[in-house]
Coordinates of C-alpha atoms and ligand atoms in Angstrom, one line a residue:
M201 CA 61.0 108.4 -64.4
E202 CA 61.7 105.6 -62.0
Y203 CA 59.2 102.9 -61.2
Q204 CA 59.4 101.0 -58.0
T205 CA 59.5 97.2 -57.9
V206 CA 56.6 95.0 -57.0
G207 CA 55.6 94.5 -53.4
S208 CA 57.6 97.3 -51.9
S209 CA 56.5 97.9 -48.3
D210 CA 56.4 101.4 -46.8
A211 CA 59.7 100.9 -45.2
A212 CA 61.4 99.6 -48.3
S213 CA 59.9 102.2 -50.6
G214 CA 60.3 105.1 -48.2
G215 CA 56.7 105.9 -48.8
R216 CA 57.2 106.2 -52.6
F217 CA 55.0 104.1 -54.8
D218 CA 54.2 103.9 -58.4
V219 CA 50.5 103.7 -57.6
V220 CA 48.3 104.7 -54.7
I221 CA 44.8 103.2 -54.7
V222 CA 42.1 104.6 -52.5
G223 CA 39.6 102.0 -51.4
A224 CA 39.7 98.2 -51.0
G225 CA 36.3 97.4 -52.3
F226 CA 35.9 95.2 -55.4
S227 CA 37.5 97.8 -57.6
G228 CA 40.5 98.6 -55.4
M229 CA 41.1 94.9 -54.8
Q230 CA 41.2 94.1 -58.6
M231 CA 43.2 97.2 -59.3
L232 CA 45.9 96.2 -56.8
Y233 CA 46.0 92.7 -58.2
R234 CA 46.4 94.1 -61.7
V235 CA 49.1 96.7 -61.0
R236 CA 51.2 94.2 -59.0
E237 CA 50.9 91.8 -61.9
L238 CA 52.1 94.5 -64.2
G239 CA 55.1 95.1 -62.0
F240 CA 54.1 98.4 -60.4
S241 CA 54.6 99.0 -56.6
A242 CA 51.4 99.9 -54.9
R243 CA 49.8 100.9 -51.6
V244 CA 46.1 100.8 -51.0
F245 CA 44.4 102.9 -48.3
E246 CA 41.1 101.7 -47.0
A247 CA 38.9 103.5 -44.5
G248 CA 37.2 100.3 -43.3
G249 CA 38.7 97.6 -41.1
D250 CA 38.8 95.0 -43.9
M251 CA 38.1 94.3 -47.6
G252 CA 34.8 94.5 -49.4
G253 CA 33.8 98.1 -49.6
T254 CA 30.0 98.2 -50.0
W255 CA 29.7 94.7 -48.7
Y256 CA 31.8 95.5 -45.7
W257 CA 29.6 98.4 -44.6
N258 CA 26.1 97.4 -45.7
R259 CA 25.3 94.6 -43.2
Y260 CA 21.7 95.6 -42.6
P261 CA 19.1 92.8 -42.3
G262 CA 18.2 91.4 -45.7
A263 CA 21.2 92.9 -47.6
R264 CA 21.7 91.0 -50.8
C265 CA 22.9 91.7 -54.3
D266 CA 20.4 92.1 -57.1
V267 CA 22.8 91.0 -59.8
E268 CA 23.0 87.2 -60.1
S269 CA 26.0 85.6 -58.3
L270 CA 27.4 83.9 -61.3
E271 CA 27.9 87.2 -63.0
Y272 CA 28.5 89.4 -59.9
S273 CA 32.0 88.0 -59.4
Y274 CA 35.5 88.5 -60.8
Q275 CA 36.4 87.3 -64.2
F276 CA 40.2 88.1 -64.2
S277 CA 41.2 84.6 -62.9
D278 CA 39.7 81.5 -64.3
D279 CA 41.0 79.4 -61.4
L280 CA 39.1 81.7 -59.0
Q281 CA 35.9 81.6 -60.9
Q282 CA 36.1 77.8 -61.2
E283 CA 36.8 77.1 -57.6
W284 CA 34.3 79.5 -55.9
V285 CA 30.9 78.0 -55.4
W286 CA 28.0 80.3 -55.0
T287 CA 25.0 79.0 -53.0
E288 CA 22.2 81.3 -54.2
R289 CA 20.9 83.0 -57.3
F290 CA 21.3 86.4 -55.6
A291 CA 24.0 86.2 -53.0
A292 CA 23.4 87.6 -49.5
Q293 CA 25.9 90.1 -48.0
P294 CA 27.7 87.6 -45.8
E295 CA 28.5 85.3 -48.7
I296 CA 29.8 88.2 -50.8
L297 CA 32.0 89.3 -48.0
R298 CA 33.3 85.8 -47.6
Y299 CA 34.1 85.9 -51.3
A300 CA 36.0 89.1 -50.9
D301 CA 38.0 87.6 -48.1
H302 CA 38.7 84.5 -50.2
V303 CA 40.0 86.7 -53.1
A304 CA 42.2 88.7 -50.7
E305 CA 43.7 85.5 -49.2
R306 CA 44.1 83.7 -52.5
F307 CA 46.0 86.6 -54.1
G308 CA 47.8 87.8 -51.0
L309 CA 46.3 91.3 -51.3
R310 CA 46.2 92.3 -47.6
P311 CA 50.0 93.1 -47.1
D312 CA 49.7 96.0 -49.6
I313 CA 46.5 97.4 -48.0
Q314 CA 46.5 99.7 -45.0
F315 CA 43.1 99.4 -43.3
N316 CA 41.4 101.8 -41.0
T317 CA 43.1 104.6 -42.9
R318 CA 41.1 107.4 -44.5
V319 CA 42.8 109.5 -47.2
S320 CA 42.1 113.1 -46.4
A321 CA 44.1 114.9 -49.1
A322 CA 46.0 114.4 -52.3
T323 CA 48.0 117.1 -54.0
Y324 CA 49.7 116.9 -57.4
D325 CA 53.2 118.2 -57.7
E326 CA 53.9 119.5 -61.2
E327 CA 57.6 119.4 -60.8
S328 CA 57.8 115.7 -60.1
D329 CA 54.6 114.6 -61.8
R330 CA 53.7 112.8 -58.6
W331 CA 50.9 112.9 -56.1
L332 CA 51.4 113.6 -52.4
V333 CA 48.8 111.6 -50.6
R334 CA 48.0 112.4 -46.9
T335 CA 45.9 110.2 -44.5
A336 CA 43.6 111.5 -41.8
A337 CA 46.3 110.3 -39.3
G338 CA 48.8 112.6 -40.9
D339 CA 50.9 110.0 -42.8
E340 CA 52.2 111.0 -46.2
V341 CA 53.3 108.9 -49.2
T342 CA 53.9 109.8 -52.8
A343 CA 52.9 108.1 -56.0
Q344 CA 53.2 108.6 -59.7
F345 CA 49.6 107.6 -60.1
L346 CA 46.5 108.0 -57.9
I347 CA 43.7 105.7 -58.6
M348 CA 40.4 106.4 -56.8
A349 CA 38.6 103.2 -56.2
T350 CA 36.2 104.9 -53.7
G351 CA 33.0 103.3 -55.0
C352 CA 29.8 105.0 -56.3
L353 CA 27.7 104.5 -53.2
S354 CA 30.0 104.9 -50.3
S355 CA 29.2 108.2 -48.6
T356 CA 26.0 107.9 -46.7
N357 CA 23.2 110.4 -47.0
L358 CA 22.3 111.4 -43.5
P359 CA 19.3 113.7 -43.4
K360 CA 19.4 116.3 -40.7
F361 CA 16.0 116.1 -39.0
P362 CA 15.3 118.7 -36.3
G363 CA 15.7 117.2 -32.9
M364 CA 17.8 114.3 -34.1
E365 CA 20.1 114.5 -31.1
S366 CA 17.2 114.4 -28.7
F367 CA 16.0 110.9 -29.7
R368 CA 16.7 108.6 -26.8
G369 CA 16.7 105.4 -28.8
E370 CA 19.2 104.0 -31.3
I371 CA 19.7 105.3 -34.9
Y372 CA 21.4 103.3 -37.5
H373 CA 22.1 104.0 -41.2
T374 CA 21.8 100.8 -43.4
G375 CA 25.2 101.7 -45.0
R376 CA 26.9 101.8 -41.6
W377 CA 25.3 98.8 -39.9
P378 CA 27.0 97.6 -36.7
H379 CA 29.1 94.5 -37.3
E380 CA 27.8 92.8 -34.2
G381 CA 24.2 93.2 -35.5
V382 CA 21.3 94.8 -33.8
D383 CA 18.7 93.0 -31.8
L384 CA 15.4 94.3 -33.0
S385 CA 13.2 91.7 -31.3
S386 CA 10.4 93.2 -29.2
K387 CA 11.4 96.7 -30.4
R388 CA 9.3 99.4 -32.0
V389 CA 11.3 100.2 -35.2
G390 CA 10.9 103.1 -37.6
V391 CA 12.5 102.8 -41.1
I392 CA 12.9 106.0 -43.1
G393 CA 13.5 105.3 -46.8
T394 CA 12.1 102.9 -49.4
G395 CA 14.9 102.5 -51.9
S396 CA 16.7 99.3 -52.6
S397 CA 18.1 99.2 -49.0
G398 CA 14.8 99.8 -47.4
V399 CA 13.0 97.4 -49.6
Q400 CA 15.4 94.6 -48.6
A401 CA 15.5 95.5 -44.9
I402 CA 11.8 96.1 -44.3
P403 CA 10.5 92.5 -44.8
V404 CA 13.2 91.1 -42.6
I405 CA 12.9 93.8 -39.9
A406 CA 9.1 93.2 -39.9
E407 CA 9.7 89.6 -38.9
Q408 CA 12.0 90.6 -36.0
A409 CA 10.4 93.8 -34.6
K410 CA 7.4 94.1 -32.4
E411 CA 6.0 97.0 -34.5
L412 CA 7.5 98.4 -37.7
Y413 CA 6.6 101.9 -39.0
V414 CA 7.8 102.6 -42.5
F415 CA 8.2 106.4 -43.2
Q416 CA 7.7 106.6 -47.0
R417 CA 8.5 109.8 -48.9
T418 CA 8.3 108.3 -52.4
A419 CA 6.7 105.0 -53.2
T420 CA 9.0 102.5 -55.0
Y421 CA 8.7 100.1 -57.9
T422 CA 10.1 96.7 -57.0
V423 CA 10.0 93.4 -58.7
P424 CA 10.3 90.0 -56.9
A425 CA 13.7 88.4 -56.8
F426 CA 12.4 84.8 -56.7
N427 CA 15.7 84.0 -55.2
H428 CA 16.6 80.3 -54.9
P429 CA 19.6 78.0 -54.2
L430 CA 21.7 77.6 -57.2
D431 CA 21.4 74.3 -59.0
P432 CA 24.9 72.7 -59.0
D433 CA 24.3 71.4 -62.5
D434 CA 23.5 74.8 -63.7
Q435 CA 26.5 76.3 -62.1
A436 CA 28.6 73.6 -63.7
T437 CA 27.2 74.4 -67.1
V438 CA 28.3 78.1 -66.7
K439 CA 31.7 77.0 -65.4
A440 CA 32.2 74.7 -68.4
D441 CA 32.4 77.9 -70.5
Y442 CA 32.8 80.7 -68.0
A443 CA 34.9 82.8 -70.5
G444 CA 32.1 82.5 -73.1
F445 CA 29.5 83.4 -70.5
R446 CA 31.5 86.5 -69.5
A447 CA 32.1 87.5 -73.1
R448 CA 28.3 87.2 -73.9
N449 CA 27.4 89.2 -70.8
N450 CA 29.9 91.9 -71.8
L451 CA 28.0 92.4 -75.0
M452 CA 24.7 92.9 -73.3
P453 CA 23.3 96.4 -72.5
G454 CA 24.8 97.3 -69.1
A455 CA 26.9 94.1 -69.3
G456 CA 23.8 92.4 -68.1
Y457 CA 22.9 88.7 -67.8
S458 CA 23.0 87.0 -71.2
R459 CA 20.7 84.2 -70.0
Y460 CA 17.8 86.6 -69.5
P461 CA 15.7 87.2 -72.5
A462 CA 17.1 89.9 -74.7
A463 CA 15.6 93.4 -74.5
N464 CA 12.8 93.6 -77.0
P465 CA 13.4 96.6 -79.3
A466 CA 9.7 96.6 -80.5
S467 CA 7.3 99.4 -79.5
I468 CA 4.7 98.7 -76.9
F469 CA 2.2 100.4 -79.2
D470 CA 2.6 97.6 -81.7
A471 CA 1.5 95.0 -79.2
T472 CA -2.1 94.3 -78.2
P473 CA -3.0 94.8 -74.5
R474 CA -2.9 91.0 -74.1
E475 CA 0.5 90.8 -75.7
R476 CA 1.8 93.5 -73.4
D477 CA 0.5 91.8 -70.3
E478 CA 2.0 88.5 -71.4
A479 CA 5.4 90.1 -72.0
F480 CA 5.3 91.8 -68.6
E481 CA 4.1 88.7 -66.8
A482 CA 6.8 86.6 -68.4
R483 CA 9.5 89.0 -67.2
W484 CA 7.9 89.4 -63.7
A485 CA 7.9 85.6 -63.3
L486 CA 11.6 85.5 -64.1
G487 CA 12.4 87.6 -61.1
G488 CA 15.1 90.2 -61.1
P489 CA 15.3 93.5 -63.0
T490 CA 14.3 92.6 -66.5
L491 CA 10.9 94.2 -66.7
L492 CA 12.0 97.4 -68.5
G493 CA 13.3 95.3 -71.4
A494 CA 9.8 94.1 -72.3
F495 CA 9.5 96.8 -74.9
G496 CA 11.9 99.3 -76.6
D497 CA 10.1 102.5 -75.8
I498 CA 9.5 102.2 -72.0
M499 CA 12.4 104.4 -71.1
V500 CA 11.9 107.0 -73.9
N501 CA 8.2 107.5 -74.2
E502 CA 6.1 108.6 -71.2
E503 CA 2.9 106.9 -72.4
A504 CA 4.7 103.6 -72.9
N505 CA 6.4 104.0 -69.6
D506 CA 3.1 104.5 -67.9
I507 CA 1.8 101.2 -69.3
A508 CA 4.7 99.4 -67.7
A509 CA 4.2 101.4 -64.5
E510 CA 0.5 100.5 -64.4
F511 CA 1.4 96.8 -64.7
V512 CA 3.4 97.1 -61.4
R513 CA 0.7 99.2 -59.8
N514 CA -1.8 96.4 -60.6
K515 CA 0.5 93.9 -59.0
I516 CA 0.6 96.1 -55.8
R517 CA -3.2 96.2 -55.8
Q518 CA -3.4 92.4 -56.1
I519 CA -0.8 91.8 -53.4
V520 CA -1.7 94.4 -50.7
K521 CA -5.0 93.7 -49.1
D522 CA -5.8 97.2 -47.7
P523 CA -6.7 99.4 -50.7
D524 CA -5.6 102.6 -49.0
V525 CA -2.2 101.1 -48.2
A526 CA -2.0 99.7 -51.8
A527 CA -2.7 103.2 -53.2
L528 CA 0.0 104.8 -51.0
L529 CA 2.5 102.1 -52.1
S530 CA 1.7 102.8 -55.8
P531 CA 4.4 105.0 -57.3
K532 CA 3.3 107.8 -59.5
H533 CA 6.7 108.7 -61.1
T534 CA 8.3 107.2 -64.2
I535 CA 9.2 103.6 -63.8
G536 CA 13.0 103.1 -64.1
C537 CA 14.1 106.7 -63.6
K538 CA 15.1 105.6 -60.1
R539 CA 16.8 102.2 -60.0
I540 CA 14.1 99.4 -59.9
C541 CA 14.4 97.5 -56.6
V542 CA 14.4 93.8 -56.4
D543 CA 12.7 92.3 -53.3
T544 CA 11.7 89.3 -51.4
G545 CA 8.1 89.8 -50.0
Y546 CA 8.2 93.6 -49.9
Y547 CA 4.6 94.5 -50.8
E548 CA 3.4 91.4 -48.9
T549 CA 5.0 92.8 -45.8
Y550 CA 2.3 95.5 -45.6
N551 CA -0.3 92.8 -45.0
R552 CA 1.2 92.1 -41.6
S553 CA -0.6 93.5 -38.6
N554 CA 2.7 94.8 -37.0
V555 CA 3.6 96.9 -40.1
H556 CA 2.3 100.4 -40.6
L557 CA 3.0 102.7 -43.6
V558 CA 3.3 106.4 -42.8
D559 CA 3.2 108.9 -45.6
V560 CA 5.9 111.5 -45.3
G561 CA 5.6 112.5 -48.9
S562 CA 2.6 114.8 -48.4
A563 CA 3.6 115.8 -44.9
P564 CA 7.4 115.6 -44.3
I565 CA 9.0 114.4 -41.1
D566 CA 8.7 117.4 -38.7
E567 CA 11.2 116.4 -36.1
L568 CA 12.7 113.6 -34.1
T569 CA 11.6 113.8 -30.5
P570 CA 13.1 112.0 -27.4
N571 CA 10.5 109.3 -28.0
G572 CA 10.3 108.9 -31.7
I573 CA 9.3 110.7 -34.9
R574 CA 6.7 113.4 -35.3
T575 CA 5.0 113.9 -38.7
G576 CA 1.7 115.3 -39.7
G577 CA 0.8 116.1 -36.2
T578 CA 1.3 112.6 -34.9
E579 CA 4.2 111.3 -32.8
Y580 CA 5.3 107.7 -33.5
E581 CA 7.0 106.2 -30.4
L582 CA 10.0 104.2 -31.4
D583 CA 13.0 102.4 -29.8
V584 CA 15.1 102.2 -33.0
I585 CA 15.2 104.4 -36.1
V586 CA 16.8 102.9 -39.3
L587 CA 17.9 105.4 -41.9
A588 CA 17.6 103.7 -45.3
T589 CA 18.2 107.1 -46.8
G590 CA 20.8 106.2 -49.4
F591 CA 24.1 107.8 -50.4
D592 CA 25.7 111.0 -51.7
A593 CA 26.3 108.9 -54.9
M594 CA 29.2 109.0 -57.3
T595 CA 30.9 112.2 -56.2
G596 CA 30.3 112.2 -52.4
T597 CA 33.4 110.3 -51.4
L598 CA 35.7 111.9 -54.0
L599 CA 34.7 115.4 -52.9
K600 CA 35.3 114.7 -49.2
I601 CA 39.0 114.3 -50.0
D602 CA 40.9 117.5 -50.6
I603 CA 42.1 116.7 -54.0
R604 CA 44.3 119.4 -55.6
G605 CA 45.5 119.3 -59.2
R606 CA 47.5 121.7 -61.3
E607 CA 48.0 125.2 -59.9
G608 CA 46.2 124.2 -56.7
L609 CA 42.8 123.7 -58.4
T610 CA 40.6 121.7 -56.1
L611 CA 38.3 119.0 -57.4
R612 CA 35.6 120.6 -55.3
E613 CA 35.9 123.9 -57.3
K614 CA 36.2 122.0 -60.5
W615 CA 33.1 120.0 -59.9
S616 CA 31.0 122.8 -58.3
A617 CA 28.6 122.6 -61.2
G618 CA 28.6 118.9 -61.3
P619 CA 31.3 116.3 -62.2
H620 CA 33.3 116.8 -65.3
T621 CA 35.4 113.9 -66.5
Y622 CA 36.7 112.4 -69.7
L623 CA 35.3 108.8 -70.0
G624 CA 34.7 108.8 -66.3
L625 CA 38.3 107.9 -66.1
G626 CA 40.3 111.1 -66.1
V627 CA 39.8 114.8 -65.1
S628 CA 41.4 117.7 -66.9
G629 CA 43.6 119.7 -64.5
F630 CA 44.3 116.5 -62.5
P631 CA 47.1 114.6 -64.3
N632 CA 47.9 111.0 -63.3
L633 CA 44.5 110.7 -61.5
F634 CA 42.2 107.9 -62.5
T635 CA 38.7 107.2 -61.2
I636 CA 37.3 103.7 -61.4
S637 CA 33.6 103.8 -62.3
G638 CA 33.8 107.5 -62.0
P639 CA 30.9 109.9 -63.0
G640 CA 30.6 110.0 -66.8
S641 CA 31.2 106.2 -67.1
P642 CA 28.4 103.6 -67.2
S643 CA 29.2 102.3 -63.7
V644 CA 26.0 102.1 -61.7
L645 CA 24.0 101.4 -64.9
T646 CA 25.9 98.2 -65.4
N647 CA 26.8 95.0 -63.5
M648 CA 29.4 96.8 -61.4
M649 CA 31.7 93.8 -61.5
A650 CA 31.9 94.0 -65.3
S651 CA 32.5 97.7 -65.5
I652 CA 35.1 97.5 -62.7
D653 CA 36.9 94.8 -64.7
H654 CA 36.8 96.9 -67.8
H655 CA 38.2 100.0 -66.0
V656 CA 40.9 98.1 -64.2
N657 CA 42.1 96.6 -67.4
W658 CA 42.0 99.9 -69.3
I659 CA 43.9 101.7 -66.5
G660 CA 46.4 98.8 -66.3
A661 CA 47.0 99.0 -70.0
C662 CA 47.3 102.8 -69.9
L663 CA 49.9 102.6 -67.1
T664 CA 51.9 100.0 -69.0
Y665 CA 51.8 102.2 -72.2
L666 CA 53.0 105.2 -70.3
R667 CA 55.9 103.3 -68.7
D668 CA 56.8 101.7 -72.0
N669 CA 56.9 105.1 -73.7
G670 CA 58.7 107.0 -70.9
V671 CA 55.6 109.2 -70.4
T672 CA 55.5 110.8 -66.9
S673 CA 52.0 112.4 -67.0
V674 CA 48.7 111.7 -68.6
E675 CA 45.8 114.2 -68.4
A676 CA 42.4 114.6 -70.0
T677 CA 42.4 117.6 -72.4
P678 CA 39.7 120.3 -71.6
D679 CA 38.2 119.8 -75.1
A680 CA 37.9 116.0 -74.8
E681 CA 36.4 116.4 -71.4
E682 CA 33.9 119.1 -72.5
S683 CA 32.6 117.1 -75.4
W684 CA 32.4 114.0 -73.2
V685 CA 30.3 115.8 -70.6
H686 CA 28.0 117.0 -73.4
H687 CA 27.7 113.4 -74.7
V688 CA 26.8 112.0 -71.3
N689 CA 24.0 114.6 -70.9
E690 CA 22.8 114.4 -74.4
V691 CA 22.4 110.6 -74.2
A692 CA 20.5 110.9 -70.9
D693 CA 18.3 113.6 -72.2
R694 CA 17.1 111.3 -75.0
T695 CA 15.5 109.1 -72.3
L696 CA 13.2 109.4 -69.3
Y697 CA 16.0 108.8 -66.9
P698 CA 16.4 112.5 -65.8
S699 CA 12.6 112.8 -65.2
C700 CA 12.5 112.2 -61.4
N701 CA 14.5 113.0 -58.2
S702 CA 17.0 110.2 -58.4
W703 CA 20.4 109.8 -56.9
Y704 CA 21.6 109.4 -60.5
L705 CA 21.0 113.2 -60.7
G706 CA 22.2 113.9 -57.2
A707 CA 18.6 115.1 -56.5
N708 CA 18.5 113.1 -53.2
V709 CA 21.1 115.3 -51.5
P710 CA 19.9 118.8 -50.6
G711 CA 22.0 121.4 -52.4
K712 CA 23.7 119.0 -54.8
T713 CA 24.0 120.2 -58.4
R714 CA 21.4 118.4 -60.5
V715 CA 23.2 116.7 -63.3
F716 CA 22.9 113.1 -64.7
M717 CA 26.1 111.5 -63.6
P718 CA 26.4 108.0 -65.1
L719 CA 26.6 107.3 -68.9
L720 CA 23.9 105.3 -70.5
G721 CA 25.5 103.0 -73.0
F722 CA 27.6 100.0 -72.2
P723 CA 28.9 98.2 -74.4
P724 CA 29.4 101.1 -76.9
Y725 CA 31.3 102.8 -74.1
A726 CA 33.8 99.9 -74.0
Q727 CA 34.3 100.3 -77.7
K728 CA 35.0 104.0 -77.3
C729 CA 37.6 103.4 -74.6
A730 CA 39.3 100.8 -76.8
E731 CA 39.5 103.3 -79.6
V732 CA 40.9 106.0 -77.3
S733 CA 43.7 103.7 -76.2
A734 CA 44.4 102.3 -79.7
N735 CA 44.8 105.9 -80.9
G736 CA 47.6 106.6 -78.4
Y737 CA 45.2 107.8 -75.7
E738 CA 43.4 110.3 -77.9
G739 CA 41.8 113.0 -75.8
F740 CA 44.6 112.8 -73.2
A741 CA 47.7 115.0 -73.1
L742 CA 50.8 112.9 -72.6
A743 CA 54.0 114.5 -71.3
R744 CA 57.5 113.5 -70.4
N745 CA 58.9 115.5 -67.5
G746 CA 56.8 118.5 -68.4
H747 CA 57.3 118.4 -72.2
A748 CA 54.6 117.2 -74.5
A749 CA 55.0 113.6 -75.6
P750 CA 52.6 113.2 -78.5
G751 CA 50.7 109.9 -78.3
V752 CA 52.5 107.1 -80.0
T753 CA 49.9 105.2 -82.0
A754 CA 50.7 101.6 -81.0
D755 CA 49.1 98.6 -79.5
S756 CA 48.1 99.7 -76.1
G757 CA 48.5 96.3 -74.7
E758 CA 44.9 96.2 -73.6
Ligands
NAP286 P1 18.0 105.4 -52.3 O1 17.6 104.5 -53.4 O2 18.6 106.7 -52.5 O3 16.7 105.4 -51.3 C1 16.7 106.3 -50.2 C2 15.3 106.4 -49.6 O4 15.3 107.3 -48.5 C3 14.3 106.9 -50.6 O5 13.1 106.3 -50.4 C4 14.2 108.4 -50.2 O6 13.1 109.0 -50.6 C5 14.4 108.2 -48.7 N1 14.8 109.5 -48.1 C6 16.0 110.1 -48.2 N2 16.0 111.2 -47.4 C7 14.8 111.3 -46.8 C8 14.2 112.2 -45.9 N3 14.8 113.3 -45.5 N4 12.9 112.0 -45.5 C9 12.3 110.9 -45.9 N5 12.8 110.0 -46.8 C10 14.0 110.2 -47.2 O7 19.1 104.6 -51.3 P2 19.3 103.0 -51.1 O8 18.0 102.4 -50.9 O9 20.3 102.9 -50.1 O10 19.8 102.5 -52.5 C11 20.8 103.3 -53.2 C12 21.4 102.4 -54.3 O11 22.3 101.4 -53.7 C13 20.4 101.6 -55.1 O12 19.7 102.3 -56.0 C14 21.3 100.5 -55.6 O13 22.0 100.9 -56.7 C15 22.3 100.3 -54.5 N6 21.7 99.1 -53.7 C16 21.7 97.9 -54.2 C17 21.2 96.9 -53.5 C18 21.1 95.5 -54.2 O14 22.0 95.1 -54.9 N7 20.1 94.8 -54.0 C19 20.7 97.0 -52.2 C20 20.8 98.3 -51.7 C21 21.3 99.4 -52.4 P3 12.9 109.8 -52.0 O15 12.8 108.7 -53.0 O16 11.7 110.6 -51.9 O17 14.2 110.6 -52.2

């Protein structure tokens, strides 16, 4: 097999690359940097007009990360992490986008990225062990390896309400917010959805709009961010040993923040009511999503979980003045089975006279009318409707692309009963295809920047290994994949995570197969990946021009 040289342009390479990467969000950006560094030629296709992925699209009012800035950032370059100065504990979307731009400029990434280009199809050619990648504009290139850096939350979930086209006002999805912004002042605004996006947008929209109607189907658990400007001395302390900080974080559950108190393994039932309250209060006061770590059995025992849930419900009753509104805002489902939100003034917003909570859980939205939304026999007159209705998570974007592997097998057919992967990195029947933070990997249950870094390094090492050993194709074996899928489900089934209608299960998208998609368990997962590579890519079939090339047990170079 030939490999192209670094930095080949389309013209120079004749549309032939070692690697095609789909997506220029944080995973695609780092993957491009890595493969170029390793000497592979690469082309990135990005549907958006610029870098940043999630942070390019999600420009809604109040959009902000709920992972701390000092950890929600790249670790592959010490110069980069030393020079970039974050301003806030939890960075707002514009600052994160500026960071993406800085990274792109600093490492000269843009010349290898084709923006405003959506990949529509990718077909594997068994003769050449190469992928033929086609864009929506009809352009074609080939690559030995296809790396899907398409993000976990990139396909919007757009509910189809009857009468939607008849609405005379404006409709925006939070995940496709206009770049020029939206003037909501003196408008009557309806927000549908109270997940992380809605919880962030609602307090800000409430300040801008004349009247705000929140259409809530399921109440949400949210904890305060207590966001604040970053103390320069504190930032300097982290930077003095950034490598150590990263290493410690990478050993935390979910590659979390090592400066938060560790998760307490003790049972809640061994604590007195007072000790429980003190533990919860301490974590609530910290801000950010540490509440579930107060006791070891919150996510495995329903009774323990309900004690934690009741702590938040009490907070709601203390904050929200109208008892009926407080009751409606109080979630009844398991706490943590949907991702806990992190907010700034969310529950407090319902004390404002211009904010009205509408229950669409007991009576769903009947229709959109020319003037607004009709539910439960009442028509709410609106100028703007904001859909904070989430995403077709983890598989949505992958399945929109017509991906065809061996013998014409489509990924859509293969995943008709839910996603099947090995390690969330490879798919049997689809050689030389990699998914960054794919279903079956810890991805959304971690600090994404850490799991992206892990996958990028693992894939980079794998590609190097294949090149060094003259291997032309790598493919998950059906057995390895089957036992991995079993493992992902089995781990989830030991917990309360599958107990509600979350996007982790695909339950938010009508008709989507209900299966728990991410793997609980980082860092053990990273250990497993290291073992796989150290054992000559155990669980993957390696071949050289169509002939088996048994794994060479050697240092994978990871
Ligand atoms: P989400 O968590 O899926 O929330 C969607 C909301 O829309 C839910 O309240 C849902 O109700 C509601 N909804 C959906 N379809 C509806 C319908 N037909 N009628 C009425 N209500 C409907 O989506 P998201 O808020 O965009 O967040 C998704 C994920 O993105 C988060 O969990 C997080 O991982 C990430 N995110 C992170 C941040 C951050 O870092 N701070 C910010 C935003 C998003 P049900 O609950 O009843 O389905």
